[in-house]
mmCIF file of C-alpha atoms in Angstrom:
data_model
loop_
_atom_site.group_PDB
_atom_site.id
_atom_site.type_symbol
_atom_site.label_atom_id
_atom_site.label_comp_id
_atom_site.label_asym_id
_atom_site.label_seq_id
_atom_site.Cartn_x
_atom_site.Cartn_y
_atom_site.Cartn_z
ATOM 1 C CA MET A 1 -16.554 13.729 19.604
ATOM 2 C CA HIS A 2 -15.146 15.366 16.471
ATOM 3 C CA VAL A 3 -13.368 17.995 18.576
ATOM 4 C CA LEU A 4 -11.685 15.238 20.583
ATOM 5 C CA VAL A 5 -10.501 13.471 17.418
ATOM 6 C CA LEU A 6 -9.195 16.699 15.906
ATOM 7 C CA THR A 7 -7.434 17.613 19.138
ATOM 8 C CA SER A 8 -5.667 14.251 19.249
ATOM 9 C CA LEU A 9 -4.683 14.537 15.577
ATOM 10 C CA PHE A 10 -3.244 18.033 16.070
ATOM 11 C CA SER A 11 -1.392 16.758 19.127
ATOM 12 C CA ALA A 12 0.049 13.883 17.088
ATOM 13 C CA CYS A 13 1.185 16.267 14.349
ATOM 14 C CA ALA A 14 2.818 18.564 16.884
ATOM 15 C CA SER A 15 4.633 15.710 18.607
ATOM 16 C CA LEU A 16 6.022 14.550 15.270
ATOM 17 C CA ARG A 17 7.227 18.056 14.433
ATOM 18 C CA ASP A 18 8.879 18.760 17.766
ATOM 19 C CA GLY A 19 10.869 15.537 17.730
ATOM 20 C CA THR A 20 9.181 13.791 20.656
ATOM 21 C CA ARG A 21 8.118 11.041 18.254
ATOM 22 C CA GLY A 22 11.366 10.889 16.349
ATOM 23 C CA ASP A 23 10.958 7.169 15.819
ATOM 24 C CA TRP A 24 9.300 7.535 12.383
ATOM 25 C CA PRO A 25 11.606 5.847 9.850
ATOM 26 C CA GLU A 26 13.074 8.065 7.155
ATOM 27 C CA SER A 27 12.506 5.256 4.635
ATOM 28 C CA LEU A 28 8.746 5.835 4.861
ATOM 29 C CA PRO A 29 6.690 8.672 3.444
ATOM 30 C CA PRO A 30 6.109 11.470 5.966
ATOM 31 C CA ALA A 31 3.886 10.460 8.880
ATOM 32 C CA ASN A 32 1.790 13.583 8.328
ATOM 33 C CA PHE A 33 0.485 12.071 5.075
ATOM 34 C CA PHE A 34 -0.916 9.094 6.997
ATOM 35 C CA ILE A 35 -2.173 11.218 9.887
ATOM 36 C CA ALA A 36 -4.194 13.215 7.355
ATOM 37 C CA ALA A 37 -5.480 9.997 5.767
ATOM 38 C CA TYR A 38 -6.492 8.683 9.181
ATOM 39 C CA ALA A 39 -8.328 11.920 9.911
ATOM 40 C CA THR A 40 -10.601 11.507 6.886
ATOM 41 C CA ASP A 41 -12.101 8.179 7.997
ATOM 42 C CA THR A 42 -14.227 8.760 11.073
ATOM 43 C CA ALA A 43 -15.621 5.199 10.950
ATOM 44 C CA ASN A 44 -12.102 3.908 11.524
ATOM 45 C CA HIS A 45 -11.609 6.195 14.564
ATOM 46 C CA GLU A 46 -14.183 4.153 16.460
ATOM 47 C CA LEU A 47 -12.198 0.955 15.860
ATOM 48 C CA GLN A 48 -8.558 1.981 15.802
ATOM 49 C CA SER A 49 -6.359 4.588 17.427
ATOM 50 C CA LEU A 50 -3.996 6.741 15.407
ATOM 51 C CA ARG A 51 -1.079 5.007 17.109
ATOM 52 C CA GLU A 52 -2.313 1.572 15.996
ATOM 53 C CA TYR A 53 -2.976 2.847 12.467
ATOM 54 C CA LEU A 54 0.560 4.207 12.177
ATOM 55 C CA TYR A 55 1.912 0.888 13.506
ATOM 56 C CA TRP A 56 0.268 -0.894 10.571
ATOM 57 C CA VAL A 57 1.584 1.692 8.104
ATOM 58 C CA ARG A 58 5.076 0.804 9.316
ATOM 59 C CA ARG A 59 4.347 -2.897 8.958
ATOM 60 C CA PHE A 60 3.182 -2.342 5.384
ATOM 61 C CA TYR A 61 6.514 -0.840 4.427
ATOM 62 C CA ALA A 62 8.755 -3.098 6.528
ATOM 63 C CA GLY A 63 6.788 -6.359 6.337
ATOM 64 C CA THR A 64 5.150 -8.505 8.976
ATOM 65 C CA THR A 65 5.623 -12.005 10.292
ATOM 66 C CA LEU A 66 2.968 -13.262 7.878
ATOM 67 C CA TYR A 67 4.244 -11.166 4.944
ATOM 68 C CA PRO A 68 7.957 -10.581 5.607
ATOM 69 C CA THR A 69 8.499 -8.698 2.351
ATOM 70 C CA GLY A 70 7.277 -5.146 2.785
ATOM 71 C CA TRP A 71 6.652 -2.430 0.212
ATOM 72 C CA ASN A 72 10.193 -1.095 0.594
ATOM 73 C CA ASP A 73 11.553 -4.529 -0.357
ATOM 74 C CA LEU A 74 9.229 -4.822 -3.340
ATOM 75 C CA THR A 75 10.208 -1.336 -4.534
ATOM 76 C CA ALA A 76 13.908 -2.138 -4.212
ATOM 77 C CA ASP A 77 13.471 -5.402 -6.148
ATOM 78 C CA VAL A 78 11.662 -3.679 -9.017
ATOM 79 C CA LEU A 79 14.176 -0.844 -9.185
ATOM 80 C CA LEU A 80 17.173 -3.179 -8.972
ATOM 81 C CA GLN A 81 16.063 -4.743 -12.256
ATOM 82 C CA THR A 82 15.554 -1.358 -13.960
ATOM 83 C CA THR A 83 18.767 -0.358 -15.713
ATOM 84 C CA ASP A 84 17.603 2.864 -17.418
ATOM 85 C CA PRO A 85 18.004 5.694 -14.837
ATOM 86 C CA ASN A 86 15.089 7.736 -16.239
ATOM 87 C CA LEU A 87 12.794 4.733 -16.208
ATOM 88 C CA ALA A 88 13.971 3.866 -12.689
ATOM 89 C CA LEU A 89 13.048 7.356 -11.462
ATOM 90 C CA GLU A 90 9.630 7.150 -13.134
ATOM 91 C CA ARG A 91 8.956 3.722 -11.618
ATOM 92 C CA GLU A 92 10.145 4.834 -8.201
ATOM 93 C CA GLN A 93 7.672 7.721 -8.257
ATOM 94 C CA LYS A 94 4.846 5.396 -9.338
ATOM 95 C CA LEU A 95 5.740 2.888 -6.633
ATOM 96 C CA GLN A 96 5.902 5.610 -3.965
ATOM 97 C CA LYS A 97 2.445 6.919 -4.850
ATOM 98 C CA LEU A 98 0.989 3.439 -5.140
ATOM 99 C CA GLY A 99 2.527 2.465 -1.799
ATOM 100 C CA ARG A 100 1.039 5.510 -0.062
ATOM 101 C CA ASP A 101 -2.405 4.804 -1.539
ATOM 102 C CA ILE A 102 -2.316 1.146 -0.527
ATOM 103 C CA ALA A 103 -0.810 1.715 2.938
ATOM 104 C CA ALA A 104 -3.285 4.464 3.821
ATOM 105 C CA GLU A 105 -6.188 2.072 3.260
ATOM 106 C CA TRP A 106 -4.722 -1.311 4.256
ATOM 107 C CA SER A 107 -3.568 0.044 7.627
ATOM 108 C CA LYS A 108 -7.127 0.735 8.750
ATOM 109 C CA ASP A 109 -9.002 -1.713 10.928
ATOM 110 C CA SER A 110 -10.020 -4.763 8.890
ATOM 111 C CA ALA A 111 -13.688 -4.054 9.563
ATOM 112 C CA VAL A 112 -13.520 -0.900 7.416
ATOM 113 C CA ASN A 113 -10.546 -1.171 5.083
ATOM 114 C CA ARG A 114 -11.040 -1.874 1.399
ATOM 115 C CA VAL A 115 -7.527 -3.171 0.757
ATOM 116 C CA GLU A 116 -7.015 -6.549 2.378
ATOM 117 C CA SER A 117 -3.893 -8.514 3.252
ATOM 118 C CA HIS A 118 -4.425 -11.075 0.522
ATOM 119 C CA HIS A 119 -4.451 -8.212 -2.001
ATOM 120 C CA LEU A 120 -0.918 -7.348 -0.902
ATOM 121 C CA ALA A 121 0.223 -10.901 -1.555
ATOM 122 C CA VAL A 122 -1.399 -10.924 -5.006
ATOM 123 C CA TRP A 123 0.097 -7.560 -5.942
ATOM 124 C CA GLY A 124 3.543 -8.498 -4.633
ATOM 125 C CA GLY A 125 3.483 -11.690 -6.694
ATOM 126 C CA ALA A 126 2.257 -9.816 -9.756
ATOM 127 C CA ALA A 127 5.049 -7.245 -9.455
ATOM 128 C CA GLY A 128 7.644 -10.003 -9.129
ATOM 129 C CA ARG A 129 6.358 -11.788 -12.218
ATOM 130 C CA ALA A 130 6.183 -8.483 -14.092
ATOM 131 C CA VAL A 131 9.903 -7.954 -13.516
ATOM 132 C CA GLU A 132 10.625 -11.444 -14.866
ATOM 133 C CA GLU A 133 8.309 -11.014 -17.843
ATOM 134 C CA GLY A 134 9.266 -7.441 -18.675
ATOM 135 C CA ASN A 135 5.823 -5.854 -18.233
ATOM 136 C CA VAL A 136 6.415 -3.858 -15.049
ATOM 137 C CA ASP A 137 4.799 -0.621 -16.172
ATOM 138 C CA GLU A 138 1.624 -2.301 -17.419
ATOM 139 C CA THR A 139 1.299 -4.331 -14.226
ATOM 140 C CA LEU A 140 1.872 -1.331 -11.948
ATOM 141 C CA GLN A 141 -0.776 0.608 -13.881
ATOM 142 C CA LYS A 142 -3.253 -2.271 -13.569
ATOM 143 C CA ILE A 143 -2.605 -2.511 -9.810
ATOM 144 C CA SER A 144 -2.950 1.259 -9.442
ATOM 145 C CA ASP A 145 -6.233 1.238 -11.369
ATOM 146 C CA ASP A 146 -7.539 -1.594 -9.211
ATOM 147 C CA VAL A 147 -6.548 0.163 -5.979
ATOM 148 C CA GLN A 148 -8.507 3.229 -7.043
ATOM 149 C CA LYS A 149 -11.495 1.076 -8.018
ATOM 150 C CA LEU A 150 -11.383 -0.674 -4.630
ATOM 151 C CA LEU A 151 -11.293 2.674 -2.851
ATOM 152 C CA MET A 152 -14.306 3.882 -4.846
ATOM 153 C CA GLN A 153 -16.048 0.525 -4.251
ATOM 154 C CA ALA A 154 -16.245 0.064 -8.025
ATOM 155 C CA LEU A 155 -14.484 -3.310 -7.810
ATOM 156 C CA PRO A 156 -15.371 -6.102 -5.398
ATOM 157 C CA PRO A 157 -12.447 -7.211 -3.184
ATOM 158 C CA GLU A 158 -12.768 -10.802 -4.397
ATOM 159 C CA ALA A 159 -11.903 -9.675 -7.947
ATOM 160 C CA ILE A 160 -8.268 -9.250 -6.893
ATOM 161 C CA THR A 161 -6.780 -12.609 -7.854
ATOM 162 C CA GLU A 162 -3.473 -13.708 -9.340
ATOM 163 C CA ASP A 163 -4.958 -14.432 -12.747
ATOM 164 C CA ARG A 164 -6.161 -10.826 -12.976
ATOM 165 C CA TYR A 165 -2.525 -9.755 -13.458
ATOM 166 C CA HIS A 166 -1.081 -12.800 -15.133
ATOM 167 C CA THR A 167 -2.567 -15.125 -17.670
ATOM 168 C CA GLU A 168 -0.963 -18.332 -18.755
ATOM 169 C CA ASP A 169 0.139 -18.648 -22.364
ATOM 170 C CA PRO A 170 -2.802 -20.391 -24.065
ATOM 171 C CA GLY A 171 -0.315 -22.395 -26.139
ATOM 172 C CA ASP A 172 1.425 -23.800 -23.066
ATOM 173 C CA GLU A 173 0.077 -27.290 -22.759
ATOM 174 C CA PHE A 174 1.897 -27.810 -19.454
ATOM 175 C CA ALA A 175 0.349 -24.805 -17.697
ATOM 176 C CA LEU A 176 -1.717 -25.686 -14.661
#
């Protein structure tokens, strides 16, 4: 069984290199990163093909019908509001790494993934509010920490809620 999986993974890598699968968008991290991530989760192999996994990686970055704003859109929105070029480069690198970490896990079959679709909505909302409130770096670090904790199963999935990243001003009597 493992030989069959490895053979199909090597075949996928070769087809990407020789241009027969030249449909991988340049706006995404290299497909080989995700092929390697797929290879490490044998439980997911039983539930999802590499082709399906890579389809969901693309959806993560481009958006879906349910979540039309993908990671590329979120990254662009954050960077558009960052006027300092050095800070923009630093944030772009953080967002790229965070996106790869999230996409590699979220794209797995829902029976085995540790990053769920509602997490994406919470994190997207938190990043948007962080831009408005001026605490982008702190919010991105909190999201990154939580992603790692989810991957290590040190944080239950239900702990990812909007109020984890945003608390109302206690002096705001009109806050709901």
